[in-house]
Amino acid sequence: MHQLTLAEIARGLADKKFSSEELTKVLLARIAQLDPQLNSFISLTEDLALQQAKAADARRANGESGALLGAPIAHKDLFCTQGIRTSCGSKMLDNFKAPYDATVVAKLAAAGAVTLGKTNMDEFAMGSANESSYYGPVKNPWNQECVPGGSSGGSAAAVAARLLPAATATDTGGSIRQPAAFTNLTGLKPTYGRVSRWGMIAYASSLDQGGPLARTAEDCAILLQGMAGFDPQDSTSIDEPVPDYSAGLNGSLQGLRIGVPKEYFSAGLDPRIADLVMASVEELKKLGAVVKEISLPNMQHAIPAYYVIAPAEASSNLSRFDGVRFGYRCEDPKNLEDLYKRSRGEGFGPEVQRRIMVGAYALSAGYYDAYYLKAQKIRRLIKNDFMAAFNEVDIILGPTTPNPAWKLGAKNNDPVSEYLEDVYTITANLAGLPGLSMPAGFVDGLPVGVQLLAPYFQEGRLLNVAHQYQLNTDWHTRTPTGF
Ligand code: GLN
C-alpha cells in the first residue's frame, strides 16, 4: 500500500479497496520501522492522524468525495499546527506549540487530508542540505551517506522512501525543487502569492512560498489544489482564481515553445547533468515541443543578490525571537541584555546566526545603499530578463542543480560552496515565478532533476508539461533500494 501515489489512493478510497484508517496505520508502522535510518520526521502525530482518518472515512461513507479526503500527508515543520510542536528545525522553537493552524494546514485538513507528522528541515529553512537542523541531519534514501537537499529535506526523504505519498514544503531559494531533484521527486514552487504564507514561519518574506512535494506531477496537482487560493490574512496573497490543475494535465504539448538559457551551461554544471537535461528536451520534442536558445544575461548576479536580500529579511523576521514572548529562554539571565544575548546565542544555530549578522550588516546605515538597495536593483533586472524571455517562449527548461547530492558534511566548513549550489533555483524566487523540478535520470546512482519555469500563475502549464513527460518516461517511478 505504501507504493501508492495520491491519485491511486484517491481511487482506492473511492472504490472502497481500503479505508483511510487502514492506510494510515500501515504508513505509521512503516515510519516507525524505517524513519530511524533517515530522521525525516521531527514529530509524529499518530493520534491526530487516526482521528482525521476515521473522520475522513465517515465523510466518505456519507457520500462525500475528493482527491484529498483521507489522503495521508505530512507538513514541513514550519507550518503552524495548533497544539502541536512547530519547531522550524530550531532549538529556539523546540518548546513552541502553535496556538493556531497555518492557512495551508487548515485548508488541507478541511479537504480531509490526514497529517502523519511534521517533517525535518534546515533551521529556519536556511540551507540546501538539511544539515543545519537542531534535530540532526536527514539522510538521502538513495544513498544514506548523502544529503537529501534542503531546506525541505525531511519532506523529500520521507516521500522518496515511500513513508507517505506527499508532503508540504516551502521554497525561498529552491527548498522544494532542490530536494525534489536530489531524491527523485516532483516538487513545485508556486507563483509568489498563490499559496498563503499565513502561519508559515517566515524566513525571507518576499521570497517564501509553500508548495507540494510528491512523486508525480499528477500528485503535485492534487496537493497544490488543496493549498492554493486567496487568503485575506496574508497581505501578499493574490486574489486570482485557482484553475482545476488535475483537469489541465492532459493538454497537448504540440507547438509548446521551450527556451533553454545558454547561461545555464557554463562551467560548474556537471556535464553528465547537462546531457540528461538535453535528453529531456529531446523527449519533449517528440511530444511536439519546439526548442529555442534564450539568454538570461543577469543570472550571474543572482547568488550575490539573493544572499543579501534573504539574510536581510531574515535578520528582521528573526528579531522577534528574543526569549521574551515565546521560544527558548536562557537559564538565570542577569539582566535584560543578558537575556536577549544568551537566549539568541544559545537558541539559534551557527548558520542562522551567520545569516542574521550578514543581514543586519547589509541593512545598516551606510551599507544599505551599497548592498541591500543594489541587490534589489539586480532583482528587478533578473525579473526583466524573464519577462523578455517569456515573450519568446512558453516555458524555460534547465537543470535544477549543478551537481547531484553531495556527501553529508562535505560542505560544512564552506558555506559559500553550498550557496553556489542554488544557482539555478533562486532566480525564480527573486522574480516571484513558478518553478517545478521533475526526475530526469541518474548520475552515479543519484537522482537528477530538470527544472521548468513558467510565467506568473502558469503552475498548470508546468504540471501539464511534467505530466506529459512522466507519461512517456519512467524516471519518476524508480524507488530507492531498501524502501
Ligand atoms: N538554500 C537556500 C538558502 O539557504 C534556499 C533555502 C530555501 O529555499 N528555504 O537560503
Coordinates of C-alpha atoms and ligand atoms in Angstrom, one line a residue:
M1 CA 0.0 0.0 0.0
H2 CA 2.9 2.3 0.7
Q3 CA 3.8 2.4 -3.0
L4 CA 0.5 4.1 -4.0
T5 CA 0.5 7.7 -5.3
L6 CA -2.0 10.2 -4.1
A7 CA -4.0 9.7 -7.2
E8 CA -4.1 5.9 -6.7
I9 CA -5.0 6.4 -3.1
A10 CA -7.9 8.6 -4.1
R11 CA -9.2 5.9 -6.4
G12 CA -8.6 3.1 -3.9
L13 CA -10.6 5.0 -1.2
A14 CA -13.4 5.8 -3.7
D15 CA -13.6 2.2 -4.7
K16 CA -13.5 1.1 -1.1
K17 CA -10.4 -1.1 -1.7
F18 CA -9.1 0.1 1.7
S19 CA -10.0 2.7 4.3
S20 CA -8.0 5.8 5.2
E21 CA -7.7 4.3 8.7
E22 CA -6.1 1.1 7.3
L23 CA -3.7 3.1 5.1
T24 CA -2.8 5.4 7.9
K25 CA -1.9 2.5 10.2
V26 CA 0.2 0.9 7.5
L27 CA 2.1 4.1 6.9
L28 CA 2.6 5.0 10.6
A29 CA 4.0 1.5 11.1
R30 CA 6.3 2.0 8.2
I31 CA 7.5 5.3 9.5
A32 CA 8.2 3.7 12.9
Q33 CA 10.2 0.9 11.2
L34 CA 12.2 2.9 8.6
D35 CA 12.5 6.5 9.7
P36 CA 15.1 5.9 12.4
Q37 CA 17.6 5.5 9.4
L38 CA 16.6 8.7 7.7
N39 CA 15.5 11.1 10.5
S40 CA 12.9 12.7 8.2
F41 CA 10.4 13.5 11.0
I42 CA 10.7 15.9 13.9
S43 CA 7.3 15.0 15.4
L44 CA 4.8 12.2 14.6
T45 CA 1.1 13.0 15.2
E46 CA -0.3 9.4 15.4
D47 CA -3.4 10.3 17.5
L48 CA -4.4 13.2 15.2
A49 CA -3.8 11.1 12.1
L50 CA -6.0 8.3 13.3
Q51 CA -8.7 10.7 14.3
Q52 CA -8.5 12.5 11.0
A53 CA -8.5 9.2 9.1
K54 CA -11.6 7.9 10.9
A55 CA -13.3 11.3 10.2
A56 CA -12.4 11.1 6.5
D57 CA -13.8 7.5 6.3
A58 CA -17.0 8.7 7.9
R59 CA -17.3 11.6 5.4
R60 CA -16.8 9.1 2.5
A61 CA -19.4 6.8 4.0
N62 CA -21.8 9.8 4.0
G63 CA -21.3 10.2 0.2
E64 CA -18.6 12.9 0.2
S65 CA -15.7 12.6 -2.2
G66 CA -12.5 14.5 -3.0
A67 CA -9.0 13.6 -4.0
L68 CA -7.6 14.6 -0.6
L69 CA -10.3 13.1 1.5
G70 CA -8.4 10.5 3.6
A71 CA -5.1 11.1 2.0
P72 CA -2.0 10.8 4.3
I73 CA 0.4 13.7 4.2
A74 CA 2.9 15.5 6.4
H75 CA 3.8 19.1 6.9
K76 CA 7.2 20.7 6.9
D77 CA 7.8 21.8 10.5
L78 CA 7.4 25.5 9.8
F79 CA 3.7 25.3 9.1
C80 CA 2.0 26.2 12.4
T81 CA -0.1 23.3 13.7
Q82 CA -2.4 24.1 16.6
G83 CA -1.4 22.4 19.8
I84 CA 1.4 20.6 18.1
R85 CA 5.1 21.5 18.3
T86 CA 6.2 23.7 15.4
S87 CA 10.0 23.8 15.7
C88 CA 11.2 25.3 12.4
G89 CA 14.1 22.9 12.9
S90 CA 15.4 25.1 15.7
K91 CA 16.3 24.8 19.4
M92 CA 14.7 28.3 19.6
L93 CA 11.2 26.8 18.9
D94 CA 11.8 23.3 20.4
N95 CA 9.2 24.1 23.0
F96 CA 6.8 26.0 20.8
K97 CA 3.3 24.6 20.3
A98 CA 1.5 26.8 17.8
P99 CA -1.8 28.4 19.0
Y100 CA -3.3 28.2 15.6
D101 CA -3.2 26.3 12.2
A102 CA -1.5 27.9 9.2
T103 CA -3.9 28.5 6.4
V104 CA -2.3 25.7 4.3
V105 CA -2.7 23.3 7.3
A106 CA -6.3 24.4 7.8
K107 CA -7.2 24.1 4.1
L108 CA -5.7 20.7 3.7
A109 CA -7.4 19.4 6.9
A110 CA -10.7 20.8 5.7
A111 CA -10.2 18.9 2.4
G112 CA -9.8 15.7 4.5
A113 CA -6.0 15.2 4.4
V114 CA -4.6 13.2 7.3
T115 CA -1.5 14.6 9.0
L116 CA 1.0 11.9 9.9
G117 CA 3.6 14.3 11.4
K118 CA 5.9 17.3 11.0
T119 CA 9.0 16.9 8.9
N120 CA 12.6 17.7 9.5
M121 CA 14.1 20.8 7.9
D122 CA 17.1 23.1 7.9
E123 CA 16.9 25.5 10.8
F124 CA 14.5 28.3 9.8
A125 CA 14.7 26.9 6.3
M126 CA 18.3 28.2 5.8
G127 CA 20.3 25.6 3.9
S128 CA 20.5 23.3 0.9
A129 CA 21.4 20.1 2.7
N130 CA 19.2 19.7 5.8
E131 CA 22.3 19.6 7.9
S132 CA 21.5 22.8 9.9
S133 CA 18.5 21.2 11.8
Y134 CA 18.7 21.2 15.6
Y135 CA 17.2 17.7 15.3
G136 CA 20.2 16.4 13.3
P137 CA 20.7 15.8 9.5
V138 CA 18.3 13.9 7.3
K139 CA 19.8 11.2 5.1
N140 CA 19.0 10.7 1.4
P141 CA 17.2 7.3 0.9
W142 CA 19.1 6.9 -2.4
N143 CA 22.4 6.9 -0.6
Q144 CA 22.5 7.4 3.1
E145 CA 25.9 8.9 3.0
C146 CA 24.5 11.8 1.0
V147 CA 22.3 14.8 1.9
P148 CA 18.7 14.8 0.7
G149 CA 18.9 18.5 -0.2
G150 CA 17.3 21.3 1.8
S151 CA 15.7 23.0 3.4
S152 CA 12.7 20.7 2.9
G153 CA 14.9 17.6 3.3
G154 CA 12.6 15.8 5.7
S155 CA 9.6 16.1 3.5
A156 CA 11.6 14.9 0.5
A157 CA 13.3 12.0 2.2
A158 CA 10.0 10.7 3.6
V159 CA 8.2 10.9 0.3
A160 CA 11.1 9.4 -1.6
A161 CA 11.3 6.5 0.9
R162 CA 7.6 5.8 0.4
L163 CA 6.8 6.6 4.0
L164 CA 3.9 8.6 2.7
P165 CA 2.8 9.8 -0.7
A166 CA 3.2 13.6 -0.5
A167 CA 4.1 16.4 1.8
T168 CA 4.0 20.1 2.1
A169 CA 7.3 22.1 1.8
T170 CA 8.4 25.7 1.3
D171 CA 10.8 27.3 -1.2
T172 CA 12.6 30.6 -0.5
G173 CA 15.5 29.9 -2.9
G174 CA 15.0 26.3 -4.0
S175 CA 13.9 24.4 -1.0
I176 CA 11.2 22.5 -2.7
R177 CA 12.8 22.0 -6.1
Q178 CA 16.4 21.1 -5.0
P179 CA 15.4 18.4 -2.5
A180 CA 13.0 17.1 -5.2
A181 CA 15.9 16.8 -7.6
F182 CA 18.1 15.1 -5.0
T183 CA 15.6 12.5 -4.1
N184 CA 13.8 11.8 -7.5
L185 CA 10.6 13.6 -6.7
T186 CA 8.4 16.2 -8.4
G187 CA 8.2 19.5 -6.5
L188 CA 6.5 22.7 -7.4
K189 CA 7.2 26.2 -6.1
P190 CA 4.1 28.3 -7.0
T191 CA 4.0 31.9 -8.1
Y192 CA 4.6 34.2 -5.1
G193 CA 1.2 34.9 -3.6
R194 CA -0.5 31.8 -4.9
V195 CA -0.3 29.9 -1.6
S196 CA -1.0 31.7 1.7
R197 CA 2.0 32.4 4.0
W198 CA -0.2 32.9 7.0
G199 CA 1.1 30.7 9.7
M200 CA 4.2 29.7 7.8
I201 CA 7.1 30.8 9.9
A202 CA 8.9 33.5 8.0
Y203 CA 12.5 33.2 6.7
A204 CA 12.5 35.9 3.9
S205 CA 9.0 37.1 3.4
S206 CA 9.3 38.4 -0.1
L207 CA 10.7 35.1 -1.4
D208 CA 9.0 32.4 0.8
Q209 CA 6.3 30.3 -0.9
G210 CA 4.7 27.0 0.1
G211 CA 4.1 24.2 -2.3
P212 CA 3.8 20.4 -2.8
L213 CA 6.4 17.7 -2.9
A214 CA 5.3 14.4 -4.3
R215 CA 6.4 11.6 -6.7
T216 CA 4.4 12.7 -9.7
A217 CA 3.1 15.9 -11.4
E218 CA -0.3 14.4 -11.1
D219 CA 0.0 14.3 -7.3
C220 CA 1.5 17.8 -7.1
A221 CA -1.6 19.0 -8.9
I222 CA -3.8 17.3 -6.3
L223 CA -1.9 18.7 -3.3
L224 CA -1.5 22.2 -4.8
Q225 CA -5.3 22.3 -5.4
G226 CA -5.7 21.9 -1.7
M227 CA -3.1 24.6 -0.8
A228 CA -3.7 27.4 -3.3
G229 CA -6.1 30.3 -3.1
F230 CA -6.6 33.8 -1.9
D231 CA -6.2 34.4 1.9
P232 CA -7.2 37.8 3.3
Q233 CA -4.9 37.0 6.3
D234 CA -1.8 37.2 4.1
S235 CA -1.4 40.7 2.7
T236 CA 0.7 39.4 -0.3
S237 CA -1.8 36.7 -1.2
I238 CA -3.2 37.3 -4.7
D239 CA -6.9 37.1 -5.5
E240 CA -6.7 35.2 -8.7
P241 CA -9.0 32.2 -9.5
V242 CA -7.4 28.8 -8.9
P243 CA -7.7 26.6 -12.0
D244 CA -8.5 22.9 -11.9
Y245 CA -4.9 21.6 -12.0
S246 CA -5.8 18.0 -12.5
A247 CA -8.1 18.8 -15.4
G248 CA -5.2 20.6 -17.1
L249 CA -2.7 17.8 -17.1
N250 CA -3.6 16.3 -20.4
G251 CA -3.1 19.4 -22.7
S252 CA -1.2 18.7 -25.8
L253 CA 2.4 19.9 -26.0
Q254 CA 2.2 20.4 -29.8
G255 CA 3.9 23.7 -30.5
L256 CA 5.0 24.3 -26.9
R257 CA 8.0 26.7 -27.1
I258 CA 10.7 25.7 -24.7
G259 CA 13.5 28.1 -24.0
V260 CA 16.9 26.8 -22.9
P261 CA 19.1 29.6 -21.5
K262 CA 22.7 29.5 -22.7
E263 CA 24.0 30.8 -19.4
Y264 CA 22.8 27.5 -17.7
F265 CA 25.5 25.5 -19.4
S266 CA 28.6 27.3 -18.1
A267 CA 31.4 25.8 -16.1
G268 CA 30.2 24.5 -12.8
L269 CA 27.4 22.3 -14.3
D270 CA 28.2 18.6 -14.2
P271 CA 28.4 17.6 -17.9
R272 CA 26.5 14.4 -17.1
I273 CA 23.6 16.5 -15.8
A274 CA 23.9 18.7 -18.9
D275 CA 23.4 15.6 -21.0
L276 CA 20.3 14.5 -19.1
V277 CA 18.8 17.9 -19.4
M278 CA 19.3 17.8 -23.2
A279 CA 17.8 14.3 -23.2
S280 CA 14.7 15.6 -21.5
V281 CA 14.5 18.3 -24.2
E282 CA 14.6 15.6 -26.9
E283 CA 11.8 13.7 -25.1
L284 CA 9.6 16.9 -25.1
K285 CA 10.4 17.5 -28.8
K286 CA 9.0 14.0 -29.5
L287 CA 5.8 15.3 -27.9
G288 CA 5.6 18.3 -30.2
A289 CA 7.6 20.9 -28.4
V290 CA 9.9 23.3 -30.2
V291 CA 13.2 24.4 -28.7
K292 CA 15.0 27.7 -28.7
E293 CA 18.1 29.0 -27.1
I294 CA 17.5 32.1 -25.0
S295 CA 19.6 34.3 -22.7
L296 CA 19.2 35.4 -19.1
P297 CA 22.1 37.8 -19.0
N298 CA 21.8 38.8 -15.3
M299 CA 21.8 35.3 -14.0
Q300 CA 25.4 35.6 -12.8
H301 CA 24.3 38.2 -10.2
A302 CA 21.5 36.1 -8.7
I303 CA 23.5 34.4 -5.9
P304 CA 25.1 37.6 -4.5
A305 CA 21.7 39.4 -4.7
Y306 CA 19.8 36.6 -3.1
Y307 CA 22.4 36.1 -0.3
V308 CA 22.0 39.8 0.6
I309 CA 18.2 40.0 0.3
A310 CA 17.3 36.7 2.1
P311 CA 19.6 37.3 5.1
A312 CA 18.4 41.0 5.3
E313 CA 14.8 39.9 5.5
A314 CA 15.7 37.0 7.9
S315 CA 17.5 39.4 10.3
S316 CA 14.3 41.4 10.5
N317 CA 11.9 38.4 10.8
L318 CA 14.0 36.6 13.4
S319 CA 14.3 39.6 15.7
R320 CA 11.0 38.5 17.2
F321 CA 12.8 35.5 18.8
D322 CA 14.2 37.3 21.8
G323 CA 13.5 35.0 24.7
V324 CA 10.7 37.2 26.0
R325 CA 7.4 36.3 24.4
F326 CA 7.9 32.7 23.2
G327 CA 10.6 30.2 22.3
Y328 CA 13.8 29.4 24.1
R329 CA 14.9 31.5 27.1
C330 CA 18.3 31.1 28.7
E331 CA 18.7 30.0 32.3
D332 CA 19.2 32.7 35.0
P333 CA 19.5 35.8 32.9
K334 CA 21.5 38.5 34.8
N335 CA 19.6 41.4 33.2
L336 CA 17.6 42.1 30.1
E337 CA 20.6 42.5 27.8
D338 CA 22.0 39.1 29.0
L339 CA 18.5 37.6 28.4
Y340 CA 18.5 38.7 24.8
K341 CA 22.1 37.8 24.1
R342 CA 22.1 34.4 25.6
S343 CA 18.6 33.4 24.5
R344 CA 19.5 34.2 20.9
G345 CA 23.1 32.9 21.2
E346 CA 22.0 29.6 22.6
G347 CA 18.7 29.2 20.7
F348 CA 20.0 29.8 17.2
G349 CA 22.5 27.6 15.4
P350 CA 25.6 28.8 13.6
E351 CA 24.1 29.1 10.1
V352 CA 21.1 31.2 11.4
Q353 CA 23.5 33.4 13.4
R354 CA 25.6 33.9 10.3
R355 CA 22.6 35.0 8.2
I356 CA 21.3 37.4 10.9
M357 CA 24.7 39.0 11.1
V358 CA 25.1 39.3 7.3
G359 CA 21.5 40.7 7.0
A360 CA 21.8 43.2 9.8
Y361 CA 25.1 44.4 8.3
A362 CA 23.6 44.8 4.8
L363 CA 20.6 46.8 6.3
S364 CA 22.7 49.1 8.5
A365 CA 23.1 52.8 7.8
G366 CA 25.9 53.4 5.5
Y367 CA 25.8 49.9 3.9
Y368 CA 22.1 49.8 2.9
D369 CA 22.6 51.5 -0.4
A370 CA 25.8 49.6 -1.3
Y371 CA 24.3 46.2 -0.6
Y372 CA 20.6 45.9 0.0
L373 CA 19.5 48.6 -2.5
K374 CA 21.9 47.3 -5.1
A375 CA 20.6 43.8 -4.6
Q376 CA 17.0 45.0 -5.1
K377 CA 18.0 46.6 -8.4
I378 CA 19.6 43.3 -9.5
R379 CA 16.4 41.6 -8.6
R380 CA 14.5 43.9 -11.0
L381 CA 17.0 43.2 -13.8
I382 CA 16.5 39.4 -13.2
K383 CA 12.8 39.8 -13.4
N384 CA 13.1 41.8 -16.6
D385 CA 15.3 39.1 -18.2
F386 CA 12.5 36.6 -17.5
M387 CA 9.8 38.9 -18.9
A388 CA 11.8 39.3 -22.1
A389 CA 12.3 35.6 -22.4
F390 CA 8.7 34.8 -21.9
N391 CA 7.8 37.0 -24.8
E392 CA 9.6 34.4 -26.9
V393 CA 8.9 31.0 -25.2
D394 CA 6.2 29.4 -23.1
I395 CA 8.5 27.6 -20.7
I396 CA 12.1 27.7 -19.6
L397 CA 14.0 24.5 -19.1
G398 CA 17.3 23.7 -17.5
P399 CA 19.0 21.7 -14.7
T400 CA 17.6 22.1 -11.2
T401 CA 21.0 21.8 -9.6
P402 CA 24.6 21.9 -11.0
N403 CA 25.6 18.7 -9.2
P404 CA 23.8 15.7 -7.7
A405 CA 23.5 15.3 -3.9
W406 CA 26.8 15.7 -2.0
K407 CA 28.2 13.7 0.9
L408 CA 27.0 14.6 4.4
G409 CA 29.4 17.0 6.0
A410 CA 31.2 17.8 2.7
K411 CA 30.4 21.5 2.7
N412 CA 30.1 22.1 6.4
N413 CA 33.2 24.2 6.6
D414 CA 32.5 26.2 3.4
P415 CA 29.0 27.8 3.5
V416 CA 29.7 29.7 0.2
S417 CA 30.2 26.4 -1.7
E418 CA 26.8 25.4 -0.5
Y419 CA 25.2 28.7 -1.5
L420 CA 26.6 28.3 -5.1
E421 CA 24.6 25.1 -5.5
D422 CA 21.4 27.3 -5.5
V423 CA 22.4 29.0 -8.8
Y424 CA 19.5 27.6 -10.9
T425 CA 16.7 27.8 -8.4
I426 CA 17.0 31.2 -6.7
T427 CA 16.1 33.3 -9.8
A428 CA 12.5 32.1 -9.7
N429 CA 12.2 33.3 -6.1
L430 CA 13.8 36.7 -6.9
A431 CA 11.3 37.1 -9.8
G432 CA 8.3 35.5 -8.0
L433 CA 7.8 33.0 -10.8
P434 CA 6.6 29.4 -10.5
G435 CA 9.1 26.6 -11.0
L436 CA 8.9 22.8 -11.0
S437 CA 11.6 20.1 -10.7
M438 CA 11.0 16.7 -12.1
P439 CA 13.1 13.5 -12.2
A440 CA 15.2 13.2 -15.4
G441 CA 17.8 10.5 -14.8
F442 CA 20.6 9.4 -12.6
V443 CA 24.3 10.1 -12.1
D444 CA 26.4 7.7 -10.0
G445 CA 23.1 6.2 -8.7
L446 CA 21.9 9.6 -7.5
P447 CA 18.8 11.3 -9.0
V448 CA 19.0 14.3 -11.2
G449 CA 16.2 16.9 -11.7
V450 CA 15.2 19.1 -14.6
Q451 CA 13.6 22.5 -13.7
L452 CA 10.8 24.1 -15.7
L453 CA 9.9 27.7 -15.2
A454 CA 6.7 29.4 -16.4
P455 CA 5.1 32.9 -16.4
Y456 CA 3.2 34.1 -13.4
F457 CA 0.2 31.9 -12.4
Q458 CA 1.1 29.2 -15.0
E459 CA 1.5 26.4 -12.5
G460 CA -1.0 24.5 -14.6
R461 CA 1.4 24.7 -17.6
L462 CA 4.3 23.3 -15.5
L463 CA 2.2 20.5 -14.3
N464 CA 0.9 19.7 -17.8
V465 CA 4.4 19.5 -19.3
A466 CA 5.7 17.5 -16.4
H467 CA 2.8 15.1 -16.5
Q468 CA 3.1 14.5 -20.3
Y469 CA 6.8 13.9 -19.7
Q470 CA 6.1 11.4 -17.0
L471 CA 3.6 9.6 -19.1
N472 CA 6.5 8.9 -21.5
T473 CA 9.4 8.3 -19.2
D474 CA 9.8 6.2 -16.1
W475 CA 12.5 8.0 -14.1
H476 CA 9.9 9.1 -11.5
T477 CA 8.8 5.5 -10.8
R478 CA 12.3 4.4 -9.7
T479 CA 12.4 3.5 -6.0
P480 CA 15.5 3.7 -3.7
T481 CA 16.8 0.2 -2.7
G482 CA 15.6 -0.8 0.7
F483 CA 12.4 1.3 0.5
Ligands
GLN1 N1 19.4 27.3 0.0 C1 18.8 28.5 0.1 C2 19.1 29.2 1.4 O1 19.7 28.6 2.2 C3 17.3 28.3 -0.1 C4 16.6 27.8 1.1 C5 15.1 27.8 1.0 O2 14.6 27.8 -0.1 N2 14.4 27.8 2.1 O3 18.7 30.3 1.7

